[in-house]
PDB file of C-alpha atoms in Angstrom:
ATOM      1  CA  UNK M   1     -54.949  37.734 -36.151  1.00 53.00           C
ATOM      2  CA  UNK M   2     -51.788  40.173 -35.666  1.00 59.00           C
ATOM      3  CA  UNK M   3     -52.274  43.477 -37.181  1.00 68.00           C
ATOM      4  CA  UNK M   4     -48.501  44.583 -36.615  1.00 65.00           C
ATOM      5  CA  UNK M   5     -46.528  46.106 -38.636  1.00 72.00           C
ATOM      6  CA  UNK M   6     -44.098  43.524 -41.382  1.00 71.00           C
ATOM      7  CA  UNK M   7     -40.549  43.805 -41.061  1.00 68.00           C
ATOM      8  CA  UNK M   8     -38.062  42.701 -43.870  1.00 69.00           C
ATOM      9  CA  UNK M   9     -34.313  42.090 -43.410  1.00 71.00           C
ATOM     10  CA  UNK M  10     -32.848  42.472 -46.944  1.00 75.00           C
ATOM     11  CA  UNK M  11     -29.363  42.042 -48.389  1.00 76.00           C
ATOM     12  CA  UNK M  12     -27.179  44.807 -49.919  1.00 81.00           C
ATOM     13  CA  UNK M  13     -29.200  44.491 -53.323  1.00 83.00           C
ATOM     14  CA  UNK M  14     -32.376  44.623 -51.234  1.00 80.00           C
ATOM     15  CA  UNK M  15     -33.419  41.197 -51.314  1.00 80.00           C
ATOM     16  CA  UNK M  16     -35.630  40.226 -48.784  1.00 74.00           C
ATOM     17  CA  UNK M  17     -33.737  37.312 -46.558  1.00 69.00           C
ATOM     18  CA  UNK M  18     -35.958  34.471 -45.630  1.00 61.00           C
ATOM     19  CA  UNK M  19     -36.283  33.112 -42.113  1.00 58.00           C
ATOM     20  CA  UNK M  20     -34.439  30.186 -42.475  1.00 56.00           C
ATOM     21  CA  UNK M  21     -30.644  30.331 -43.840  1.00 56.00           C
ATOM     22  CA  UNK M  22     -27.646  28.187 -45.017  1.00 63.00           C
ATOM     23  CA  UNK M  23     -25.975  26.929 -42.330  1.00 61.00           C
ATOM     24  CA  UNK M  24     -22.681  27.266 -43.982  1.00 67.00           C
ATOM     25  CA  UNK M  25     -22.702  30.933 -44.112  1.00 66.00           C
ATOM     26  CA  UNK M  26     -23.201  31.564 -40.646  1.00 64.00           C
ATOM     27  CA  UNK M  27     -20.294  33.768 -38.897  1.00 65.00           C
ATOM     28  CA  UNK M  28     -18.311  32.995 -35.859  1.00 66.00           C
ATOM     29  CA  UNK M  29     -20.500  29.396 -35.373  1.00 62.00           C
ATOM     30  CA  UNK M  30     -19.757  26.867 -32.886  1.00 60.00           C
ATOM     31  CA  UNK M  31     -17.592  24.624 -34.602  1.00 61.00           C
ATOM     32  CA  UNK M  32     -18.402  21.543 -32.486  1.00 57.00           C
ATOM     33  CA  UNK M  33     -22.115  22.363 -33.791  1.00 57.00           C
ATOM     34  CA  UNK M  34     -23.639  20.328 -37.232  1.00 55.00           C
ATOM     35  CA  UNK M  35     -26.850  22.792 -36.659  1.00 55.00           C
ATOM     36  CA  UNK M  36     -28.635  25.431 -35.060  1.00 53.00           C
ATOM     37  CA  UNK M  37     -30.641  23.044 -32.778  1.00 57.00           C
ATOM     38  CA  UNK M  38     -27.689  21.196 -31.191  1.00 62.00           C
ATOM     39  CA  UNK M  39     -26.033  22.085 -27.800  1.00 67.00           C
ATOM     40  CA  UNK M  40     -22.655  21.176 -26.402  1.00 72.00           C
ATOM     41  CA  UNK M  41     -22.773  18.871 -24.058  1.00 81.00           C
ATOM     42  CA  UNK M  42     -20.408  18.457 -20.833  1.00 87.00           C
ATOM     43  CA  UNK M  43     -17.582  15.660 -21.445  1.00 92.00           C
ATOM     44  CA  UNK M  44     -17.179  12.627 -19.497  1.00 94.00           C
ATOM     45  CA  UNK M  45     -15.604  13.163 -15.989  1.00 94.00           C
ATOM     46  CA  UNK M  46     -11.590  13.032 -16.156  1.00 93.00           C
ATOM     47  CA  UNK M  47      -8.257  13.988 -14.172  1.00 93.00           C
ATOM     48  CA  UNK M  48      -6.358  14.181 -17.260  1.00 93.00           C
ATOM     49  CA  UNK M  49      -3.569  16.976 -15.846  1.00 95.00           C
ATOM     50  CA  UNK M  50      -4.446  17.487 -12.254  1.00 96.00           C
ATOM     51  CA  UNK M  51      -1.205  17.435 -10.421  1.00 96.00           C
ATOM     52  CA  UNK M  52      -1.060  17.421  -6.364  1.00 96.00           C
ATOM     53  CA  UNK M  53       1.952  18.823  -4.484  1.00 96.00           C
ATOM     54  CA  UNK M  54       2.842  19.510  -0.518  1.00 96.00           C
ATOM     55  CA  UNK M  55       0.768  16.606   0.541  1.00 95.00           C
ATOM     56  CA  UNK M  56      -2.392  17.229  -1.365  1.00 95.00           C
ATOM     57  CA  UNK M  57      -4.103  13.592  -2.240  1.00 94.00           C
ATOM     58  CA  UNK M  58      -7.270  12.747  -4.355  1.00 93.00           C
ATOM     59  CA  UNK M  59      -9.808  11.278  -1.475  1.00 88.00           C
ATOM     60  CA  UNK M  60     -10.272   8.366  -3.190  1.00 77.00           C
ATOM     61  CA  UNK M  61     -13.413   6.604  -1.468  1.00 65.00           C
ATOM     62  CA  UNK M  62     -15.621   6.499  -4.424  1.00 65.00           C
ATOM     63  CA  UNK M  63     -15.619   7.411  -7.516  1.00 62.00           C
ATOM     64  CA  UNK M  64     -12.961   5.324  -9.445  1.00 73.00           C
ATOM     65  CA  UNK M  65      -9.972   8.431  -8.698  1.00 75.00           C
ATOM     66  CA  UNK M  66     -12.376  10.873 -10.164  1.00 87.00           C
ATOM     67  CA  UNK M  67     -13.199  12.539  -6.819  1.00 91.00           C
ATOM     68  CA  UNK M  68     -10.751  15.490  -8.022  1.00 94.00           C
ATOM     69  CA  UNK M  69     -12.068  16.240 -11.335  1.00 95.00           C
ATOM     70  CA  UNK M  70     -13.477  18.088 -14.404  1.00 95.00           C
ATOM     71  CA  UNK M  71     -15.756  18.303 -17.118  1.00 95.00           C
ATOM     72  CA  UNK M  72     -16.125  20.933 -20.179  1.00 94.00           C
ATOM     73  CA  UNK M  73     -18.439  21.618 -22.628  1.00 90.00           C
ATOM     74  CA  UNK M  74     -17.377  22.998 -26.050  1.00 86.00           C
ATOM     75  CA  UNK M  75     -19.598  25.696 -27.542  1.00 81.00           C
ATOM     76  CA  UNK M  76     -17.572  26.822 -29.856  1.00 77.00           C
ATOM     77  CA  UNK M  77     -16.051  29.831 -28.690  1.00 79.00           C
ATOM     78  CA  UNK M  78     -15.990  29.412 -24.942  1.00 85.00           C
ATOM     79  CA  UNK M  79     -16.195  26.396 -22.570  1.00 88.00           C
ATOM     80  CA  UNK M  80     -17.726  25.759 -19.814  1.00 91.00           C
ATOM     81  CA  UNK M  81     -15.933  23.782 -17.226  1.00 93.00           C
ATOM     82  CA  UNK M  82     -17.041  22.354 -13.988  1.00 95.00           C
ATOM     83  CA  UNK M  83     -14.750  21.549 -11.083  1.00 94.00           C
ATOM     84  CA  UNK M  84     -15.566  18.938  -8.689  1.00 94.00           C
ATOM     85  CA  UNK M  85     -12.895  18.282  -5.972  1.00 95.00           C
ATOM     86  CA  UNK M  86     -12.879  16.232  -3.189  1.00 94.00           C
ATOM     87  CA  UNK M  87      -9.227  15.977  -0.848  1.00 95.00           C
ATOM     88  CA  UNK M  88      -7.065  16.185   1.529  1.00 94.00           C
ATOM     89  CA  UNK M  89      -3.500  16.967   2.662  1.00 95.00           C
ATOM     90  CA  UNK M  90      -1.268  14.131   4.030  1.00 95.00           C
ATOM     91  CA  UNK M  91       0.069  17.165   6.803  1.00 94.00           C
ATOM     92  CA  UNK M  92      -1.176  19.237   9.469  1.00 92.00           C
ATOM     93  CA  UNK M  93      -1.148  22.998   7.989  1.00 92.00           C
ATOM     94  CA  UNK M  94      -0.480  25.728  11.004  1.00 91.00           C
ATOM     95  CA  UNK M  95      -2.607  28.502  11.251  1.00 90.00           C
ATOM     96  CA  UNK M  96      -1.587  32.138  10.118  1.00 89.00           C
ATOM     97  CA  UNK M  97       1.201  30.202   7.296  1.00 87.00           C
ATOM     98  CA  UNK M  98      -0.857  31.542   4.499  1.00 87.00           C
ATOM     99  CA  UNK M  99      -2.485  29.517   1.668  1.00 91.00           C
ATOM    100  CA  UNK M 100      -0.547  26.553   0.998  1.00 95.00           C
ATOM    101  CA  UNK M 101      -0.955  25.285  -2.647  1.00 96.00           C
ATOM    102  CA  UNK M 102      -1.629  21.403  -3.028  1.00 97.00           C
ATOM    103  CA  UNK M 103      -3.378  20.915  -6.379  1.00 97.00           C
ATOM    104  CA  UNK M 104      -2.622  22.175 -10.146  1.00 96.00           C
ATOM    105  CA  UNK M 105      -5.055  22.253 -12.154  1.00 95.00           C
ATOM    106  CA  UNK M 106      -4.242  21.724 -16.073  1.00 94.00           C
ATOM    107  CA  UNK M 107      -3.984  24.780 -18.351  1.00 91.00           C
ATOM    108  CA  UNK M 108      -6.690  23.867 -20.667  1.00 88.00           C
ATOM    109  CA  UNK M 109      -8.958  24.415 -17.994  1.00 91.00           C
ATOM    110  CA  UNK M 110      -7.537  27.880 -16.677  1.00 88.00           C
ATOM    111  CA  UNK M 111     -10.267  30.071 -16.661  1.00 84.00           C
ATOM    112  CA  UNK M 112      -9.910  33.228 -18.559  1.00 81.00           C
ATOM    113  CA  UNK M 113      -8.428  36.268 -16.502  1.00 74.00           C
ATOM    114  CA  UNK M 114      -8.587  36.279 -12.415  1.00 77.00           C
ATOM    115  CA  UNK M 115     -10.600  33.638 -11.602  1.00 80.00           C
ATOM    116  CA  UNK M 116     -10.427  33.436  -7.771  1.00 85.00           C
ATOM    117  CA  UNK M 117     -12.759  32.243  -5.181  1.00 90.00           C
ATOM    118  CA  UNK M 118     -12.811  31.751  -1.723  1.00 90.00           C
ATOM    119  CA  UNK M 119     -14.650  28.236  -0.232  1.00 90.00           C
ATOM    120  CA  UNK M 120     -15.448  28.020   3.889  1.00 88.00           C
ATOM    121  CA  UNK M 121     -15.080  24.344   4.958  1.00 87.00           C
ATOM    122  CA  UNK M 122     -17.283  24.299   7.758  1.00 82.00           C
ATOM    123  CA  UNK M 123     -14.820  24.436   9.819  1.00 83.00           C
ATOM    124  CA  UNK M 124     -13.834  27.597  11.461  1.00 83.00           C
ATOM    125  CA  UNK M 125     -10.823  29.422   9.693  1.00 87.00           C
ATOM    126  CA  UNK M 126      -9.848  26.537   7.114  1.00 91.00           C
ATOM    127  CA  UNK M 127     -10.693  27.844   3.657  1.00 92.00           C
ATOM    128  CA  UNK M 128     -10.359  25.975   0.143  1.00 94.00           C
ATOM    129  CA  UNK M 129      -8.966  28.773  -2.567  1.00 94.00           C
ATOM    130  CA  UNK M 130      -9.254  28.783  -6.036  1.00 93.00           C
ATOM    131  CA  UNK M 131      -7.102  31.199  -8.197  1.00 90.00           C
ATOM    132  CA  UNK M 132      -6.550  30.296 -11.922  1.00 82.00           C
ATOM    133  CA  UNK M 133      -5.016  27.279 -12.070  1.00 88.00           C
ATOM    134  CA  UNK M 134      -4.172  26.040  -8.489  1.00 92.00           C
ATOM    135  CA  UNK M 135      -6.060  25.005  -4.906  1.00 94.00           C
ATOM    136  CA  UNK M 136      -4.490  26.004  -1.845  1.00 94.00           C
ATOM    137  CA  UNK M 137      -5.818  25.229   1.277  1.00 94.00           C
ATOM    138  CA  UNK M 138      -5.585  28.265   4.226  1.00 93.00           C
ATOM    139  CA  UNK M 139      -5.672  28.028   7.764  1.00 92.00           C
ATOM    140  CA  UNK M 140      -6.267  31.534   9.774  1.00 90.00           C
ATOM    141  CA  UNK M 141      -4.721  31.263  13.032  1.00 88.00           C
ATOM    142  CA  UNK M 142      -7.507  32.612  16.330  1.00 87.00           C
ATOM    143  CA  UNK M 143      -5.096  31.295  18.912  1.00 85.00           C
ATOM    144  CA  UNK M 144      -2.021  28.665  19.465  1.00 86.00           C
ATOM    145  CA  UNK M 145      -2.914  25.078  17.822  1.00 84.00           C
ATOM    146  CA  UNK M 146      -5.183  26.634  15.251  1.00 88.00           C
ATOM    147  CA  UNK M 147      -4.597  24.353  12.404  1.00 88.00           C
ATOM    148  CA  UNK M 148      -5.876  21.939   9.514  1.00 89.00           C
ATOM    149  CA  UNK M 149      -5.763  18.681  10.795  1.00 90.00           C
ATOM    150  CA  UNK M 150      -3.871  16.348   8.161  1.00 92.00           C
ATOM    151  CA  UNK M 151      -6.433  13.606   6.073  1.00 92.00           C
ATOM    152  CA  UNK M 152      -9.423  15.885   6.746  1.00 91.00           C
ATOM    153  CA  UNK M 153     -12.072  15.845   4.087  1.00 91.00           C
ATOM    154  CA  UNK M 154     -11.897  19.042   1.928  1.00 93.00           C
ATOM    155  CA  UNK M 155     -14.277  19.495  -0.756  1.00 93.00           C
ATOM    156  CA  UNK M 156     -14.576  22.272  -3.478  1.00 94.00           C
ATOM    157  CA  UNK M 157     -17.371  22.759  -6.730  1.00 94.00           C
ATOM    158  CA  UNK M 158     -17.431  25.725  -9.238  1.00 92.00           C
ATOM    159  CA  UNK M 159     -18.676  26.327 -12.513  1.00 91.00           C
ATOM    160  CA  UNK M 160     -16.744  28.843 -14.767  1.00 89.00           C
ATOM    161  CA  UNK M 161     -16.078  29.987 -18.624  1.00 87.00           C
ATOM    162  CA  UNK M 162     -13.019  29.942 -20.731  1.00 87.00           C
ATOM    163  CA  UNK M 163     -12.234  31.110 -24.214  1.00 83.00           C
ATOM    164  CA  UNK M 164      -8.308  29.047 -23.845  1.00 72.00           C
TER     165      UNK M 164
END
């Protein structure tokens, strides 16, 4: 048996509180949640909002179209959203032209403040980049012919939080 000391939480009139509570009064509560023992759980994949520009294609080999897509669960106040993308570009990008931007990502997904990350492809000097709501791809030119090769595989994954 525990010989520790008791401890009491007790209301302004100095009631002890019990344990267990009324749901209802609980503050700043998930509102997706019915009780304290249920989770969010992650949506059903979707593209709802994904826009491609400069080329930029869904690579469509499996999937159903929902190679480029997302997922969010609702915990109330924050998300979490996971990005799966899987692409290409329908040109050749030229090393040293900076990033070129080929897919939009919808704002409800915008992660809160400067979300940016940087993705090697495996293949030397051809990075996938991430920064709030768009994906560029970026070639760094070594030497003359450095470049992305157009309808080359490019695939991305991250898992972020948003308050939006």
């Amino acid at each position: 048996m525990a010989t520790g000391t008791k401890a009491y939480l007790q209301d302004k009139d100095g009631k002890n509180l019990l344990v267990g509570t009324d749901w209802s009064i609980i503050q700043n509560k998930p509102n997706n949640l019915a009780t304290t023992d249920q989770l969010g759980k992650l949506s059903a994949w979707k593209n709802d909002g994904i826009t491609y520009k400069n080329g930029g294609y869904d690579w469509d080999h499996v999937n159903n179209g929902l190679n480029c897509a997302y997922r969010v669960a609702d915990m109330g106040s924050f998300k979490i959203v996971e990005l799966r993308l899987a692409f290409a570009v329908s040109q050749d990008i030229p090393g040293g032209t900076g990033d070129v931007e080929v897919i939009d990502l919808p704002h409800a997904i915008q992660a809160d403040g400067d979300e940016e990350v940087w993705e090697a492809t495996g293949v030397r000097g051809i990075f996938v980049h991430f920064k709030n709501e768009s994906i560029s791809v970026y070639c760094q030119k070594f030497s003359d012919g450095d470049k992305y090769p157009k309808d080359g595989l490019l695939t991305f994954h991250t898992v972020y939080f948003t308050t939006l």
